[in-house]
Short mmCIF file of N, CA and C in Angstrom, two decimals:
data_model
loop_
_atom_site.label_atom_id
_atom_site.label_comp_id
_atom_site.label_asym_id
_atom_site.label_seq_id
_atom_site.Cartn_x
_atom_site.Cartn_y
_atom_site.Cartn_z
N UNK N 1 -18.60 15.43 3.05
CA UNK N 1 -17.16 15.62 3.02
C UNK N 1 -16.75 16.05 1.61
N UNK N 2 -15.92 17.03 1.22
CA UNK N 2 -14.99 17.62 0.20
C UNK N 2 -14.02 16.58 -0.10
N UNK N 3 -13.98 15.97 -1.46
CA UNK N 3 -12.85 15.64 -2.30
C UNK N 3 -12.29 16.57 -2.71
N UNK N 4 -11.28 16.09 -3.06
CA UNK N 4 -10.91 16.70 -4.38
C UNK N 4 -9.46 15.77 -5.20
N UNK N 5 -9.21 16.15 -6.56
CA UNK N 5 -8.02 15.49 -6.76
C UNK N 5 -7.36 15.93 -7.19
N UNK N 6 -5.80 15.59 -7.10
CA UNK N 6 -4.44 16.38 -6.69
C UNK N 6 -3.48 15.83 -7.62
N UNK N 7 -2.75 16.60 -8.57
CA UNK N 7 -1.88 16.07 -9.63
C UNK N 7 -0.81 17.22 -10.15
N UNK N 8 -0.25 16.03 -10.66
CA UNK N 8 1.34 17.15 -10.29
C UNK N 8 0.58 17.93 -11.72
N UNK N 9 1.65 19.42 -11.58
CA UNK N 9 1.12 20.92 -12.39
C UNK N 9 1.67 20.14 -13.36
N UNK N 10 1.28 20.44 -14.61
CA UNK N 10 1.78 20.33 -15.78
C UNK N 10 2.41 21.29 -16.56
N UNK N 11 1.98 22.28 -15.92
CA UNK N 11 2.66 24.01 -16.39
C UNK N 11 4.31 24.14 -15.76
N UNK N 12 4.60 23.28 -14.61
CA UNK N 12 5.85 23.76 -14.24
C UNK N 12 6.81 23.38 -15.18
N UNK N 13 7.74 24.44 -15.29
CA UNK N 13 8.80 24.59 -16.34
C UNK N 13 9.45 23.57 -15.71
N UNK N 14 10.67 23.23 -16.27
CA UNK N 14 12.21 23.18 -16.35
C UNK N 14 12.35 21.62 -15.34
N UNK N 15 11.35 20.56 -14.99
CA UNK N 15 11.32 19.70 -14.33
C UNK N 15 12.72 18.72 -14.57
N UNK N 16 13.09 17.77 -13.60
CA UNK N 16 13.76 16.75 -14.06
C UNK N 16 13.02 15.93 -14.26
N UNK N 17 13.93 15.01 -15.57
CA UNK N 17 13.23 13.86 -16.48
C UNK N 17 14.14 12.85 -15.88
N UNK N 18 13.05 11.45 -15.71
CA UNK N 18 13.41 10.05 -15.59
C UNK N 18 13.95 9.93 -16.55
N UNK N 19 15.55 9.47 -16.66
CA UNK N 19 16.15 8.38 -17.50
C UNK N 19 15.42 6.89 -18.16
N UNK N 20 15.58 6.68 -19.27
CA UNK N 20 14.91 5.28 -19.85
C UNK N 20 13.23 5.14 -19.27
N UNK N 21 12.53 6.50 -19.00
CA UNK N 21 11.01 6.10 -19.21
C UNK N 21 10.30 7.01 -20.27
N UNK N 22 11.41 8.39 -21.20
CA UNK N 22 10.21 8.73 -21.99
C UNK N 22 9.34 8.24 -22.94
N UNK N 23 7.94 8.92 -22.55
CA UNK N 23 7.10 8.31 -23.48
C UNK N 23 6.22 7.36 -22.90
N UNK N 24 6.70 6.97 -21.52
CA UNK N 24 6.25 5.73 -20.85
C UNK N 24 4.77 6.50 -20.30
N UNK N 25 3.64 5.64 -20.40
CA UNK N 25 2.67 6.08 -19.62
C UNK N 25 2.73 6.04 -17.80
N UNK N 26 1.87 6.85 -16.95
CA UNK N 26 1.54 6.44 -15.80
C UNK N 26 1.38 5.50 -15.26
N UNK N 27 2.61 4.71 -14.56
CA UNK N 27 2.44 2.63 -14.56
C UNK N 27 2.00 2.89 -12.91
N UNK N 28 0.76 2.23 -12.72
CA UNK N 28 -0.34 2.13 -11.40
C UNK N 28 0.61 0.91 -10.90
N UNK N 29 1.56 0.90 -9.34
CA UNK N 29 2.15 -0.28 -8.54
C UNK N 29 1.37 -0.65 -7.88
N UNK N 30 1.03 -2.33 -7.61
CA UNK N 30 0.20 -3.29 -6.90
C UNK N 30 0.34 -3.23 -6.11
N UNK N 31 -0.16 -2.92 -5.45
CA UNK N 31 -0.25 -2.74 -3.37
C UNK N 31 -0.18 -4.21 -3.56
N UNK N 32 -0.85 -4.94 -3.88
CA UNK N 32 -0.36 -6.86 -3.40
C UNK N 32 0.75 -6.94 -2.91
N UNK N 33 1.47 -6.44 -4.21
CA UNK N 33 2.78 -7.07 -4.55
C UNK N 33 3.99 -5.44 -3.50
N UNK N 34 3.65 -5.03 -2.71
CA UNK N 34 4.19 -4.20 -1.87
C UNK N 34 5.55 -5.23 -1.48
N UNK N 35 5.03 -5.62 -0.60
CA UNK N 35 6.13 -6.76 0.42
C UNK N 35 7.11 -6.90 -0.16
N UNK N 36 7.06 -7.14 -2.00
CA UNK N 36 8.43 -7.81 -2.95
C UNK N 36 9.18 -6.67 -2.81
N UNK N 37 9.02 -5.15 -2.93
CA UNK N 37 9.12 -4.10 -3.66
C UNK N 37 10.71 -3.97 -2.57
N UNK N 38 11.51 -3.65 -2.83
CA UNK N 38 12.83 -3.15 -2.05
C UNK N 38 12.38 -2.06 -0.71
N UNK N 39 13.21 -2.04 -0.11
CA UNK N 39 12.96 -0.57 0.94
C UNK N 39 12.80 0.32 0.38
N UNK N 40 14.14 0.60 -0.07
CA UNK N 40 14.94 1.66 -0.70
C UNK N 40 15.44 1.48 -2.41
N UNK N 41 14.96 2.06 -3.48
CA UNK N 41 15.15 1.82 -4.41
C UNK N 41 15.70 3.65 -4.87
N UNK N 42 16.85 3.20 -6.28
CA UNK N 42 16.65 4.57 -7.33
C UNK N 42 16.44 4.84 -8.34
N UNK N 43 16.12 6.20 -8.50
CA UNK N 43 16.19 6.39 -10.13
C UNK N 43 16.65 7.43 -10.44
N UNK N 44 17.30 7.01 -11.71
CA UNK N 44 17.76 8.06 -12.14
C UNK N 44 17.17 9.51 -12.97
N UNK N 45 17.72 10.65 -12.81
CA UNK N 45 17.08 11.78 -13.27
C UNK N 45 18.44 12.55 -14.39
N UNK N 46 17.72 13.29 -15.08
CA UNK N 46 18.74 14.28 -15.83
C UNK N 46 18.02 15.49 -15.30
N UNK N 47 18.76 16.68 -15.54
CA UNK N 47 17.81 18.25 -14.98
C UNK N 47 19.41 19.31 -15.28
N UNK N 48 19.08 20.25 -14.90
CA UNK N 48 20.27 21.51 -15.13
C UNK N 48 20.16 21.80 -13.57
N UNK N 49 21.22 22.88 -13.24
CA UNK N 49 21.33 22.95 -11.80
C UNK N 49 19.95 23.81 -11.65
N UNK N 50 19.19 24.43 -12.51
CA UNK N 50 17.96 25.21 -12.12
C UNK N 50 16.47 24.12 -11.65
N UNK N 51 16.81 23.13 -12.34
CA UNK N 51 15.55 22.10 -12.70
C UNK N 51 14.97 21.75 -11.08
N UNK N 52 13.38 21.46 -11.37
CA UNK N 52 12.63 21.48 -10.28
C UNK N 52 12.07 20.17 -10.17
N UNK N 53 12.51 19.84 -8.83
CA UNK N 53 11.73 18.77 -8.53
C UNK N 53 10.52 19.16 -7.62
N UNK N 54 9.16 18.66 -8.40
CA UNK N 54 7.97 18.74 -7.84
C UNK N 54 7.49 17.74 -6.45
N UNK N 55 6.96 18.21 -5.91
CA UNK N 55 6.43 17.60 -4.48
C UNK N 55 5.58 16.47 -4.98
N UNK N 56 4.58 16.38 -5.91
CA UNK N 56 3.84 15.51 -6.50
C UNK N 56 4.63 14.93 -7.88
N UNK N 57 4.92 13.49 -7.97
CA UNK N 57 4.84 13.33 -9.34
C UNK N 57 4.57 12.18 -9.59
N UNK N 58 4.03 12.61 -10.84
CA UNK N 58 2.93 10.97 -11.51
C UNK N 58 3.28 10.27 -12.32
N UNK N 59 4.18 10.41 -12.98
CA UNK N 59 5.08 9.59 -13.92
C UNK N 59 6.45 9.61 -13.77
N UNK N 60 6.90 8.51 -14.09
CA UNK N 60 6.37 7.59 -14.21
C UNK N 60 5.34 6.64 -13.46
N UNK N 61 5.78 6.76 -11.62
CA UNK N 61 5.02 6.15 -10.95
C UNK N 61 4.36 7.41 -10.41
N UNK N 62 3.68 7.01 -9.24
CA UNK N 62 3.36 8.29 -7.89
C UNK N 62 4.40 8.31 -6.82
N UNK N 63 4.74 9.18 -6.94
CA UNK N 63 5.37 9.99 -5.75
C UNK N 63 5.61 10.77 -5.11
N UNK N 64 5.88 11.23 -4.25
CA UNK N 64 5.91 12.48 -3.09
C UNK N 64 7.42 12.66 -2.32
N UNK N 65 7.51 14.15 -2.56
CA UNK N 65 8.72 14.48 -2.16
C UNK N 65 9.00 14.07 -0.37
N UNK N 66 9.90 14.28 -0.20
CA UNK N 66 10.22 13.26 1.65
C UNK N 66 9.14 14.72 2.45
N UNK N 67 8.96 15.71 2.03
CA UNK N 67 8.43 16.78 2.96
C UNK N 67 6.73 17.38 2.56
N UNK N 68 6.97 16.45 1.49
CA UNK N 68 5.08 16.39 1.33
C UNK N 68 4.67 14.82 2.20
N UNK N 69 5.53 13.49 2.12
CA UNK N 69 5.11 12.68 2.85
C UNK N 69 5.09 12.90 4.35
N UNK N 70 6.14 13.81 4.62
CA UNK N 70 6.18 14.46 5.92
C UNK N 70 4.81 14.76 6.53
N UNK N 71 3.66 15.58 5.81
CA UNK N 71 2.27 15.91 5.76
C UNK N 71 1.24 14.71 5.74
N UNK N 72 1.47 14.00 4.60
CA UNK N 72 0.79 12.55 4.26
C UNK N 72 0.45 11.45 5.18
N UNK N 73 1.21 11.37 5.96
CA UNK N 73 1.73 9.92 6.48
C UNK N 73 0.99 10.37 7.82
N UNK N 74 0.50 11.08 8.53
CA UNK N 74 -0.46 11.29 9.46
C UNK N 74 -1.80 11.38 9.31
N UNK N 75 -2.27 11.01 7.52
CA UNK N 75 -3.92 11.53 7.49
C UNK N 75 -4.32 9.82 7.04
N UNK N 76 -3.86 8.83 6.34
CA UNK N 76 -4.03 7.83 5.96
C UNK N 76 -3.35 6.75 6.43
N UNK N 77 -3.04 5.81 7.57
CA UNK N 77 -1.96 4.55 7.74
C UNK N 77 -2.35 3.49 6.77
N UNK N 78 -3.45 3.66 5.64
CA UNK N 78 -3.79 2.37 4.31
C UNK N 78 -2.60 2.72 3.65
N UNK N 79 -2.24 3.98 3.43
CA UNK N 79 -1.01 4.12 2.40
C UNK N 79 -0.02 3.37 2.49
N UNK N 80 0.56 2.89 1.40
CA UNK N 80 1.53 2.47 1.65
C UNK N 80 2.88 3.00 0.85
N UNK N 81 3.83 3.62 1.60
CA UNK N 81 5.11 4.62 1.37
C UNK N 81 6.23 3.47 1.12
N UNK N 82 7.37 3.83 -0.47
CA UNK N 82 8.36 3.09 -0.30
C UNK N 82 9.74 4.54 -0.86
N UNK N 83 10.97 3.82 -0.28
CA UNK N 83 11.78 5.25 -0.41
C UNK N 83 12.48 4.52 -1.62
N UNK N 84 12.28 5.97 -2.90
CA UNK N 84 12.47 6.71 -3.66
C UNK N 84 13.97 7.25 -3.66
N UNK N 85 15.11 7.10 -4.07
CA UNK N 85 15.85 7.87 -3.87
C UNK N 85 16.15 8.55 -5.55
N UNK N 86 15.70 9.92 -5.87
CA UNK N 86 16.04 10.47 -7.10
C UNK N 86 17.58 10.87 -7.07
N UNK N 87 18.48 10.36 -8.44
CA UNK N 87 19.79 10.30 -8.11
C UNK N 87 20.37 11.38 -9.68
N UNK N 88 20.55 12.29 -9.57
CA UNK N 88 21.30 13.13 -11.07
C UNK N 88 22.52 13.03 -10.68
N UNK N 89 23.34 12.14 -11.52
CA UNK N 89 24.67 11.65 -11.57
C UNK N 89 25.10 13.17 -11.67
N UNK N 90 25.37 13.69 -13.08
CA UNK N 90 25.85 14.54 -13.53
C UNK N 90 25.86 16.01 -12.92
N UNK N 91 25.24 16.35 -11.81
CA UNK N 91 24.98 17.01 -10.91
C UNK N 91 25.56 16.36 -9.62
N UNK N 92 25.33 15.46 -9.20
CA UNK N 92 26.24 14.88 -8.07
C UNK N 92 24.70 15.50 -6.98
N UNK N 93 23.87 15.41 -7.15
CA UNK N 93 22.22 15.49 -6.39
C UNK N 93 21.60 14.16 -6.08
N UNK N 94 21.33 14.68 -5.21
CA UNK N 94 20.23 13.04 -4.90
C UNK N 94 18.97 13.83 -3.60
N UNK N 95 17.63 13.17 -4.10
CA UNK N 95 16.86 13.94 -3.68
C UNK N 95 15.68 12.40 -3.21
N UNK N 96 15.07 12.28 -1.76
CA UNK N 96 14.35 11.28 -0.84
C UNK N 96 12.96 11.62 -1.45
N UNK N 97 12.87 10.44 -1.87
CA UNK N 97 10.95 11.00 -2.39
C UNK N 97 10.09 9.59 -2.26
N UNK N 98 9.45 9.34 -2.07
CA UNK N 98 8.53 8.11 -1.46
C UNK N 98 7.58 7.52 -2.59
N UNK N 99 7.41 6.80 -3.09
CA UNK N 99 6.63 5.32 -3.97
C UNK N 99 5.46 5.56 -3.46
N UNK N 100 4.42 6.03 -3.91
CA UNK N 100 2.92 6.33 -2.79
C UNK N 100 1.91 4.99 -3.49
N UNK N 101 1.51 4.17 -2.58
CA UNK N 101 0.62 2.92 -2.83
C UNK N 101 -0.76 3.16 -2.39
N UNK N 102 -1.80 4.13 -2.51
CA UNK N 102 -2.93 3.83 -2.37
C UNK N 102 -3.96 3.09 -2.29
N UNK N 103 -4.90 2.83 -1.47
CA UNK N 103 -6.04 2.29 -2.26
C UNK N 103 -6.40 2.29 -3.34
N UNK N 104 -7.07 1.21 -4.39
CA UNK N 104 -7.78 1.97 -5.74
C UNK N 104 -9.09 1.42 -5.38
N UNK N 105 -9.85 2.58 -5.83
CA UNK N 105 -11.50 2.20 -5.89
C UNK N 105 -12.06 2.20 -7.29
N UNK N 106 -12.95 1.33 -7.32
CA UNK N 106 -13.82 1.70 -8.83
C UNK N 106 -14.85 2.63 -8.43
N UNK N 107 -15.26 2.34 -7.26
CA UNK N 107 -16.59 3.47 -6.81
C UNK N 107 -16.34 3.44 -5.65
N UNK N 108 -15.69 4.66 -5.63
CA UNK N 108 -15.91 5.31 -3.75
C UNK N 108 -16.94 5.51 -3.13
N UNK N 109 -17.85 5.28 -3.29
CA UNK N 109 -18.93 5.12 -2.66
C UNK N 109 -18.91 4.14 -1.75
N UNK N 110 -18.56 2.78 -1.74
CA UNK N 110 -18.21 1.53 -0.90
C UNK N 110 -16.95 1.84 0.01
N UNK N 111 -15.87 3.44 -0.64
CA UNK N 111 -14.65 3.10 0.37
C UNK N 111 -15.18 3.32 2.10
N UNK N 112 -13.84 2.85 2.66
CA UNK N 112 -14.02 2.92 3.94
C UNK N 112 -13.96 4.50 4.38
N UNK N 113 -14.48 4.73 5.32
CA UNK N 113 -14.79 6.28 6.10
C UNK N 113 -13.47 6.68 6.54
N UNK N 114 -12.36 5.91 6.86
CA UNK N 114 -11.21 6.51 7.25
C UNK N 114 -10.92 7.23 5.76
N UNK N 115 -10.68 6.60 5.03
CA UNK N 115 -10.01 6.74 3.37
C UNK N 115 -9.93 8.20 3.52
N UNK N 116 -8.68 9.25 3.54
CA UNK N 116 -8.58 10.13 3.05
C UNK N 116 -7.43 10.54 2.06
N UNK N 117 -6.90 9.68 0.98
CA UNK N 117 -5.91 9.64 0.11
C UNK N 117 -6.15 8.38 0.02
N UNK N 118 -6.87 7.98 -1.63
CA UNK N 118 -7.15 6.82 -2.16
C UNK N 118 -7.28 7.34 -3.85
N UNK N 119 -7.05 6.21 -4.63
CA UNK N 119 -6.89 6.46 -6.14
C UNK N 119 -8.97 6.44 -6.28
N UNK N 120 -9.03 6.53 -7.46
CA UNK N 120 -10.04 6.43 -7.77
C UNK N 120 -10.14 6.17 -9.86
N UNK N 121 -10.68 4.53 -10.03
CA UNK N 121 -10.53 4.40 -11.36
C UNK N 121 -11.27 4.59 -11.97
N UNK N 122 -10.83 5.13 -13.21
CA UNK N 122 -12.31 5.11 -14.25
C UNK N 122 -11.41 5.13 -15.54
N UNK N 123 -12.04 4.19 -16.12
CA UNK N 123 -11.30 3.18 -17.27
C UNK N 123 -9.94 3.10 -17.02
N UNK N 124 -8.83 3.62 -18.26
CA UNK N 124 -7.74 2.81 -17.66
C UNK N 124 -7.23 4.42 -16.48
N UNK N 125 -7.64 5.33 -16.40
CA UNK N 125 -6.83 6.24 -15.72
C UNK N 125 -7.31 6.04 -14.17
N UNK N 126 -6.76 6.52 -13.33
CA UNK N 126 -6.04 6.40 -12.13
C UNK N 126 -6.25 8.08 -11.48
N UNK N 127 -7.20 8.64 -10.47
CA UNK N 127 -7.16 9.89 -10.23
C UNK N 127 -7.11 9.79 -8.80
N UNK N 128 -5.93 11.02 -8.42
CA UNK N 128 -5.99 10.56 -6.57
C UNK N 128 -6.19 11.60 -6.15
N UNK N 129 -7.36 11.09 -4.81
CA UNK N 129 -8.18 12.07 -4.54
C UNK N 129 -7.52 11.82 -2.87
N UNK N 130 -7.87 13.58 -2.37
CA UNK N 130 -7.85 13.73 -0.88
C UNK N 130 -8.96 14.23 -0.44
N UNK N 131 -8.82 13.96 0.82
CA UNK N 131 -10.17 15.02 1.07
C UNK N 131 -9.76 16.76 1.47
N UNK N 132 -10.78 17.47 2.15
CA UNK N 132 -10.60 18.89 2.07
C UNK N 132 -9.29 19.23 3.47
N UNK N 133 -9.80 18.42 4.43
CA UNK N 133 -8.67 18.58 5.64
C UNK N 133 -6.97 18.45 4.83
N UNK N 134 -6.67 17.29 3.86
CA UNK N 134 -5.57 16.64 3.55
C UNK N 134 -4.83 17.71 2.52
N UNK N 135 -5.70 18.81 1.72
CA UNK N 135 -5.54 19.68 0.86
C UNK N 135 -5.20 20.84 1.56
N UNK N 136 -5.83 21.14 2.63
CA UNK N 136 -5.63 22.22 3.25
C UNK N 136 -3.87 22.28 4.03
N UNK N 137 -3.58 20.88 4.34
CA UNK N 137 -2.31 21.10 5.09
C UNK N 137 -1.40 21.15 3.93
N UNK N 138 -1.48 20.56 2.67
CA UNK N 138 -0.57 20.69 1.69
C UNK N 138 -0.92 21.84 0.70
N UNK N 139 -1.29 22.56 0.59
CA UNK N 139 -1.47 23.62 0.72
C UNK N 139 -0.90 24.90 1.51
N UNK N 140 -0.82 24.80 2.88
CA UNK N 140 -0.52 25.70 3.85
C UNK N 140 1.31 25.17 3.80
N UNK N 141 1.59 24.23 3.68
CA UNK N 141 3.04 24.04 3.45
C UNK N 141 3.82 24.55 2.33
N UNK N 142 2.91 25.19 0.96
CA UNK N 142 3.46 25.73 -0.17
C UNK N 142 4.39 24.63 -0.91
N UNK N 143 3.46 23.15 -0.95
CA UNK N 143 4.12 22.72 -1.88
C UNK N 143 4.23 23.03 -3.42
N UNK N 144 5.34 22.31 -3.89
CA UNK N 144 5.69 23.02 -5.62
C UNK N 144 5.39 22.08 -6.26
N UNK N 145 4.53 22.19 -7.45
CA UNK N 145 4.21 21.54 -8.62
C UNK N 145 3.01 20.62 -8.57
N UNK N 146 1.97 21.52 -7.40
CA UNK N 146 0.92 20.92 -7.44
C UNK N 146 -0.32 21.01 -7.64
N UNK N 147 -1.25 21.08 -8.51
CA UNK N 147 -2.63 21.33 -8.76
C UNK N 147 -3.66 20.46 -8.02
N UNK N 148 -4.56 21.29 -7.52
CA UNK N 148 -6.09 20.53 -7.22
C UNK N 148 -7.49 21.11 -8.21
N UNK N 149 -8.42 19.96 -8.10
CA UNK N 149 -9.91 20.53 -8.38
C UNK N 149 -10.91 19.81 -7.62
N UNK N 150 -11.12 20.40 -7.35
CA UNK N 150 -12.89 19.45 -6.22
C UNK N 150 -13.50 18.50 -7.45
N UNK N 151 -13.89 17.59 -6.46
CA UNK N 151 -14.28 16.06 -7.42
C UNK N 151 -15.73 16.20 -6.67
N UNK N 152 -16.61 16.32 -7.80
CA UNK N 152 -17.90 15.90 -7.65
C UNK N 152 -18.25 14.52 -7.63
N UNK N 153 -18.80 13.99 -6.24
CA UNK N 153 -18.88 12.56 -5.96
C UNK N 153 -20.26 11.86 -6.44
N UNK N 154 -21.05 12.55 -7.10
CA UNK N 154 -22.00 11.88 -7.96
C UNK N 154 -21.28 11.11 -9.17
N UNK N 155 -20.39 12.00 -9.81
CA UNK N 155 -20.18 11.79 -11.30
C UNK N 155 -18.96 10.72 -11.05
N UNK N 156 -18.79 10.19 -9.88
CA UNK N 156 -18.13 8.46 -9.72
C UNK N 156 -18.52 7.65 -10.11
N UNK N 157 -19.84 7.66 -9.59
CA UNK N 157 -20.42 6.96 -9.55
C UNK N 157 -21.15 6.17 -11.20
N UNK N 158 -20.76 4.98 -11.50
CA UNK N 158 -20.53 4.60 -13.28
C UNK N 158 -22.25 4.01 -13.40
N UNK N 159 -22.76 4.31 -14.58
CA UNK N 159 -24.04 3.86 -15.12
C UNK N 159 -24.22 2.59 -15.49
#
């Protein structure tokens, strides 16, 4: 089976920025602690009326726009989805985007055979991988602001 892993572009221009997180690293949410987490939570964004919101984004947390989870939510039921509501006051916008809770593995090698959208750790970073079926439909949908590269599944594997 084809990995690969999937992260928002870093080249796209003109993005909206989270209010009160610059600077903040990539904060990984505890699937444990899911249940506490609200339904429906927001955050706030700044942007110009041009600014792009990406289908993938990793910071502060992970998330997925409501029409990439649209795709998502039929290849994995481990995931666990919470709604996101992105809110730009100053624009009077508000945009549905989903809290994405993965599995994390230290070595996928042990994950389960369903697993097709699971994190994968190595030291403190956090890389989320799909497989080739899960790339291909997000892909064919022309989502925005998203990069892949095939993950060689030897080099998971830690010495």
């Amino acid at each position: 089976m084809n990995y690969y892993e999937i992260k928002q572009d870093g080249k796209l221009y003109n993005t909206i920025e989270f209010e009160g997180f610059q600077g903040c690293p990539n904060i990984i949410m505890d699937r444990n602690a899911a249940d506490t987490f609200k339904r429906c939570t927001s955050m706030y964004v700044t942007g110009n009326p041009e600014s792009q919101y990406p289908d993938l984004i990793q910071s502060p947390v992970l998330m997925v726009s409501e029409k990439m989870f649209q795709i998502l939510k039929y290849y994995d039921t481990s995931v666990i989805y919470k709604i996101v509501v992105l809110t730009d006051i100053k624009r009077s916008r508000q945009e549905v985007y989903r809290l994405m809770l993965p599995k994390v593995y230290e070595m996928p090698v042990i994950m389960e055979k369903e697993q097709r959208i699971f994190y994968v750790k190595k030291g403190l970073e956090h890389h989320l991988i799909v497989t080739g079926d899960v790339l291909e439909s997000i892909l064919a949908r022309e989502q925005v602001g998203i990069c892949y590269q095939k993950v060689n599944v030897e080099e998971w594997n830690y010495e």
